[in-house]
């Protein structure tokens, strides 16, 4: 009976996490695509954003779209790897595991939005 309870709890948490990650992926892509219309398309956008940091080279495409691509990949892995994740556990408490995953996903979502806003402000 304990196993059934754990399975049900995992399914509930996984469905909740996957749903919210899907919303974050959608918002990340929409914001990055919107910023793509305003951002200057250059080979190295870093000196335009931060003139003091000229050592790192990053194109506008990679600057805007790397985090949405990573979030989309994580979302697809989460959807198609549900049975694998149900068997693989790092901690005893599933809520803590999903909380850590949500914190990492939120940080990546925040960085995606932050980069898009920085590119939009640069282009305006």
JSON list of C-alpha atoms in Angstrom, two decimals:
[
{"chain": "A", "resi": 1, "resn": "UNK", "atom": "CA", "xyz": [0.00, 0.00, 0.00]},
{"chain": "A", "resi": 2, "resn": "UNK", "atom": "CA", "xyz": [2.89, 2.34, 0.67]},
{"chain": "A", "resi": 3, "resn": "UNK", "atom": "CA", "xyz": [4.22, 1.79, -2.86]},
{"chain": "A", "resi": 4, "resn": "UNK", "atom": "CA", "xyz": [0.86, 2.74, -4.38]},
{"chain": "A", "resi": 5, "resn": "UNK", "atom": "CA", "xyz": [0.78, 5.90, -2.29]},
{"chain": "A", "resi": 6, "resn": "UNK", "atom": "CA", "xyz": [4.30, 6.81, -3.43]},
{"chain": "A", "resi": 7, "resn": "UNK", "atom": "CA", "xyz": [3.37, 6.15, -7.06]},
{"chain": "A", "resi": 8, "resn": "UNK", "atom": "CA", "xyz": [0.28, 8.32, -6.80]},
{"chain": "A", "resi": 9, "resn": "UNK", "atom": "CA", "xyz": [2.21, 11.10, -5.10]},
{"chain": "A", "resi": 10, "resn": "UNK", "atom": "CA", "xyz": [4.93, 10.93, -7.74]},
{"chain": "A", "resi": 11, "resn": "UNK", "atom": "CA", "xyz": [2.38, 11.11, -10.56]},
{"chain": "A", "resi": 12, "resn": "UNK", "atom": "CA", "xyz": [0.67, 14.10, -8.98]},
{"chain": "A", "resi": 13, "resn": "UNK", "atom": "CA", "xyz": [3.93, 15.98, -8.43]},
{"chain": "A", "resi": 14, "resn": "UNK", "atom": "CA", "xyz": [5.27, 15.03, -11.86]},
{"chain": "A", "resi": 15, "resn": "UNK", "atom": "CA", "xyz": [2.13, 16.18, -13.66]},
{"chain": "A", "resi": 16, "resn": "UNK", "atom": "CA", "xyz": [2.15, 19.46, -11.73]},
{"chain": "A", "resi": 17, "resn": "UNK", "atom": "CA", "xyz": [5.84, 20.01, -12.46]},
{"chain": "A", "resi": 18, "resn": "UNK", "atom": "CA", "xyz": [5.49, 19.12, -16.15]},
{"chain": "A", "resi": 19, "resn": "UNK", "atom": "CA", "xyz": [2.50, 21.44, -16.58]},
{"chain": "A", "resi": 20, "resn": "UNK", "atom": "CA", "xyz": [4.28, 24.42, -15.02]},
{"chain": "A", "resi": 21, "resn": "UNK", "atom": "CA", "xyz": [7.51, 23.69, -16.87]},
{"chain": "A", "resi": 22, "resn": "UNK", "atom": "CA", "xyz": [5.49, 23.71, -20.11]},
{"chain": "A", "resi": 23, "resn": "UNK", "atom": "CA", "xyz": [4.13, 27.15, -19.24]},
{"chain": "A", "resi": 24, "resn": "UNK", "atom": "CA", "xyz": [7.67, 28.38, -18.50]},
{"chain": "A", "resi": 25, "resn": "UNK", "atom": "CA", "xyz": [8.91, 26.96, -21.81]},
{"chain": "A", "resi": 26, "resn": "UNK", "atom": "CA", "xyz": [6.13, 28.71, -23.72]},
{"chain": "A", "resi": 27, "resn": "UNK", "atom": "CA", "xyz": [6.71, 32.06, -22.01]},
{"chain": "A", "resi": 28, "resn": "UNK", "atom": "CA", "xyz": [10.46, 31.75, -22.51]},
{"chain": "A", "resi": 29, "resn": "UNK", "atom": "CA", "xyz": [10.08, 31.12, -26.24]},
{"chain": "A", "resi": 30, "resn": "UNK", "atom": "CA", "xyz": [7.53, 33.89, -26.69]},
{"chain": "A", "resi": 31, "resn": "UNK", "atom": "CA", "xyz": [9.69, 36.43, -24.88]},
{"chain": "A", "resi": 32, "resn": "UNK", "atom": "CA", "xyz": [12.82, 35.40, -26.78]},
{"chain": "A", "resi": 33, "resn": "UNK", "atom": "CA", "xyz": [11.05, 35.54, -30.13]},
{"chain": "A", "resi": 34, "resn": "UNK", "atom": "CA", "xyz": [9.62, 38.96, -29.28]},
{"chain": "A", "resi": 35, "resn": "UNK", "atom": "CA", "xyz": [13.08, 40.17, -28.24]},
{"chain": "A", "resi": 36, "resn": "UNK", "atom": "CA", "xyz": [14.51, 38.85, -31.51]},
{"chain": "A", "resi": 37, "resn": "UNK", "atom": "CA", "xyz": [12.60, 41.56, -33.38]},
{"chain": "A", "resi": 38, "resn": "UNK", "atom": "CA", "xyz": [14.22, 44.32, -31.31]},
{"chain": "A", "resi": 39, "resn": "UNK", "atom": "CA", "xyz": [17.71, 42.97, -30.70]},
{"chain": "A", "resi": 40, "resn": "UNK", "atom": "CA", "xyz": [20.57, 43.91, -32.97]},
{"chain": "A", "resi": 41, "resn": "UNK", "atom": "CA", "xyz": [21.68, 40.79, -34.85]},
{"chain": "A", "resi": 42, "resn": "UNK", "atom": "CA", "xyz": [25.44, 40.78, -34.42]},
{"chain": "A", "resi": 43, "resn": "UNK", "atom": "CA", "xyz": [28.15, 38.15, -34.07]},
{"chain": "A", "resi": 44, "resn": "UNK", "atom": "CA", "xyz": [29.09, 39.38, -30.61]},
{"chain": "A", "resi": 45, "resn": "UNK", "atom": "CA", "xyz": [26.34, 40.98, -28.53]},
{"chain": "A", "resi": 46, "resn": "UNK", "atom": "CA", "xyz": [28.30, 40.90, -25.25]},
{"chain": "A", "resi": 47, "resn": "UNK", "atom": "CA", "xyz": [30.25, 44.17, -25.76]},
{"chain": "A", "resi": 48, "resn": "UNK", "atom": "CA", "xyz": [26.98, 45.94, -26.53]},
{"chain": "A", "resi": 49, "resn": "UNK", "atom": "CA", "xyz": [25.41, 44.72, -23.30]},
{"chain": "A", "resi": 50, "resn": "UNK", "atom": "CA", "xyz": [28.46, 45.03, -21.06]},
{"chain": "A", "resi": 51, "resn": "UNK", "atom": "CA", "xyz": [31.37, 47.02, -22.53]},
{"chain": "A", "resi": 52, "resn": "UNK", "atom": "CA", "xyz": [33.63, 46.03, -19.63]},
{"chain": "A", "resi": 53, "resn": "UNK", "atom": "CA", "xyz": [33.29, 42.30, -20.49]},
{"chain": "A", "resi": 54, "resn": "UNK", "atom": "CA", "xyz": [34.72, 42.02, -24.00]},
{"chain": "A", "resi": 55, "resn": "UNK", "atom": "CA", "xyz": [36.37, 38.61, -23.54]},
{"chain": "A", "resi": 56, "resn": "UNK", "atom": "CA", "xyz": [33.27, 36.46, -24.06]},
{"chain": "A", "resi": 57, "resn": "UNK", "atom": "CA", "xyz": [31.96, 36.12, -27.61]},
{"chain": "A", "resi": 58, "resn": "UNK", "atom": "CA", "xyz": [28.29, 35.28, -28.00]},
{"chain": "A", "resi": 59, "resn": "UNK", "atom": "CA", "xyz": [26.06, 35.82, -31.00]},
{"chain": "A", "resi": 60, "resn": "UNK", "atom": "CA", "xyz": [22.57, 37.23, -30.71]},
{"chain": "A", "resi": 61, "resn": "UNK", "atom": "CA", "xyz": [21.05, 33.87, -31.66]},
{"chain": "A", "resi": 62, "resn": "UNK", "atom": "CA", "xyz": [22.82, 31.95, -28.92]},
{"chain": "A", "resi": 63, "resn": "UNK", "atom": "CA", "xyz": [22.31, 34.77, -26.42]},
{"chain": "A", "resi": 64, "resn": "UNK", "atom": "CA", "xyz": [18.54, 34.79, -26.90]},
{"chain": "A", "resi": 65, "resn": "UNK", "atom": "CA", "xyz": [17.70, 31.16, -27.61]},
{"chain": "A", "resi": 66, "resn": "UNK", "atom": "CA", "xyz": [20.05, 28.95, -25.59]},
{"chain": "A", "resi": 67, "resn": "UNK", "atom": "CA", "xyz": [17.89, 28.93, -22.44]},
{"chain": "A", "resi": 68, "resn": "UNK", "atom": "CA", "xyz": [14.59, 28.30, -24.27]},
{"chain": "A", "resi": 69, "resn": "UNK", "atom": "CA", "xyz": [16.25, 25.37, -26.07]},
{"chain": "A", "resi": 70, "resn": "UNK", "atom": "CA", "xyz": [17.56, 23.93, -22.79]},
{"chain": "A", "resi": 71, "resn": "UNK", "atom": "CA", "xyz": [14.17, 24.40, -21.11]},
{"chain": "A", "resi": 72, "resn": "UNK", "atom": "CA", "xyz": [12.41, 22.70, -24.03]},
{"chain": "A", "resi": 73, "resn": "UNK", "atom": "CA", "xyz": [14.84, 19.79, -23.86]},
{"chain": "A", "resi": 74, "resn": "UNK", "atom": "CA", "xyz": [14.27, 19.44, -20.11]},
{"chain": "A", "resi": 75, "resn": "UNK", "atom": "CA", "xyz": [10.50, 19.57, -20.63]},
{"chain": "A", "resi": 76, "resn": "UNK", "atom": "CA", "xyz": [10.58, 16.85, -23.29]},
{"chain": "A", "resi": 77, "resn": "UNK", "atom": "CA", "xyz": [12.84, 14.67, -21.14]},
{"chain": "A", "resi": 78, "resn": "UNK", "atom": "CA", "xyz": [10.44, 15.19, -18.24]},
{"chain": "A", "resi": 79, "resn": "UNK", "atom": "CA", "xyz": [7.45, 14.16, -20.35]},
{"chain": "A", "resi": 80, "resn": "UNK", "atom": "CA", "xyz": [8.98, 11.11, -22.02]},
{"chain": "A", "resi": 81, "resn": "UNK", "atom": "CA", "xyz": [11.09, 9.98, -19.06]},
{"chain": "A", "resi": 82, "resn": "UNK", "atom": "CA", "xyz": [8.35, 9.81, -16.44]},
{"chain": "A", "resi": 83, "resn": "UNK", "atom": "CA", "xyz": [8.70, 6.07, -15.83]},
{"chain": "A", "resi": 84, "resn": "UNK", "atom": "CA", "xyz": [12.48, 6.37, -15.53]},
{"chain": "A", "resi": 85, "resn": "UNK", "atom": "CA", "xyz": [12.19, 9.25, -13.07]},
{"chain": "A", "resi": 86, "resn": "UNK", "atom": "CA", "xyz": [9.67, 7.27, -11.00]},
{"chain": "A", "resi": 87, "resn": "UNK", "atom": "CA", "xyz": [12.31, 4.56, -10.45]},
{"chain": "A", "resi": 88, "resn": "UNK", "atom": "CA", "xyz": [15.31, 6.85, -9.98]},
{"chain": "A", "resi": 89, "resn": "UNK", "atom": "CA", "xyz": [15.35, 8.70, -6.67]},
{"chain": "A", "resi": 90, "resn": "UNK", "atom": "CA", "xyz": [18.09, 10.71, -5.02]},
{"chain": "A", "resi": 91, "resn": "UNK", "atom": "CA", "xyz": [16.28, 11.74, -1.84]},
{"chain": "A", "resi": 92, "resn": "UNK", "atom": "CA", "xyz": [13.71, 10.01, 0.33]},
{"chain": "A", "resi": 93, "resn": "UNK", "atom": "CA", "xyz": [11.24, 12.89, 0.04]},
{"chain": "A", "resi": 94, "resn": "UNK", "atom": "CA", "xyz": [9.86, 13.34, -3.47]},
{"chain": "A", "resi": 95, "resn": "UNK", "atom": "CA", "xyz": [8.57, 16.82, -2.71]},
{"chain": "A", "resi": 96, "resn": "UNK", "atom": "CA", "xyz": [12.12, 17.99, -2.01]},
{"chain": "A", "resi": 97, "resn": "UNK", "atom": "CA", "xyz": [13.35, 16.47, -5.29]},
{"chain": "A", "resi": 98, "resn": "UNK", "atom": "CA", "xyz": [10.62, 18.22, -7.24]},
{"chain": "A", "resi": 99, "resn": "UNK", "atom": "CA", "xyz": [11.32, 21.43, -5.32]},
{"chain": "A", "resi": 100, "resn": "UNK", "atom": "CA", "xyz": [14.97, 21.33, -6.34]},
{"chain": "A", "resi": 101, "resn": "UNK", "atom": "CA", "xyz": [14.02, 20.62, -9.95]},
{"chain": "A", "resi": 102, "resn": "UNK", "atom": "CA", "xyz": [11.53, 23.50, -9.87]},
{"chain": "A", "resi": 103, "resn": "UNK", "atom": "CA", "xyz": [14.15, 25.87, -8.43]},
{"chain": "A", "resi": 104, "resn": "UNK", "atom": "CA", "xyz": [16.62, 24.96, -11.20]},
{"chain": "A", "resi": 105, "resn": "UNK", "atom": "CA", "xyz": [13.92, 25.33, -13.87]},
{"chain": "A", "resi": 106, "resn": "UNK", "atom": "CA", "xyz": [12.85, 28.69, -12.44]},
{"chain": "A", "resi": 107, "resn": "UNK", "atom": "CA", "xyz": [16.45, 29.94, -12.43]},
{"chain": "A", "resi": 108, "resn": "UNK", "atom": "CA", "xyz": [16.83, 28.99, -16.09]},
{"chain": "A", "resi": 109, "resn": "UNK", "atom": "CA", "xyz": [13.48, 30.59, -16.90]},
{"chain": "A", "resi": 110, "resn": "UNK", "atom": "CA", "xyz": [14.55, 33.77, -15.09]},
{"chain": "A", "resi": 111, "resn": "UNK", "atom": "CA", "xyz": [17.84, 33.90, -16.99]},
{"chain": "A", "resi": 112, "resn": "UNK", "atom": "CA", "xyz": [16.00, 33.43, -20.27]},
{"chain": "A", "resi": 113, "resn": "UNK", "atom": "CA", "xyz": [13.63, 36.31, -19.55]},
{"chain": "A", "resi": 114, "resn": "UNK", "atom": "CA", "xyz": [16.48, 38.48, -18.23]},
{"chain": "A", "resi": 115, "resn": "UNK", "atom": "CA", "xyz": [18.48, 37.99, -21.42]},
{"chain": "A", "resi": 116, "resn": "UNK", "atom": "CA", "xyz": [15.47, 38.73, -23.61]},
{"chain": "A", "resi": 117, "resn": "UNK", "atom": "CA", "xyz": [14.69, 41.92, -21.72]},
{"chain": "A", "resi": 118, "resn": "UNK", "atom": "CA", "xyz": [18.33, 43.03, -21.90]},
{"chain": "A", "resi": 119, "resn": "UNK", "atom": "CA", "xyz": [18.32, 42.47, -25.67]},
{"chain": "A", "resi": 120, "resn": "UNK", "atom": "CA", "xyz": [15.01, 44.34, -26.04]},
{"chain": "A", "resi": 121, "resn": "UNK", "atom": "CA", "xyz": [16.31, 47.32, -24.07]},
{"chain": "A", "resi": 122, "resn": "UNK", "atom": "CA", "xyz": [19.46, 47.36, -26.17]},
{"chain": "A", "resi": 123, "resn": "UNK", "atom": "CA", "xyz": [17.49, 47.48, -29.40]},
{"chain": "A", "resi": 124, "resn": "UNK", "atom": "CA", "xyz": [15.06, 50.20, -28.35]}
]
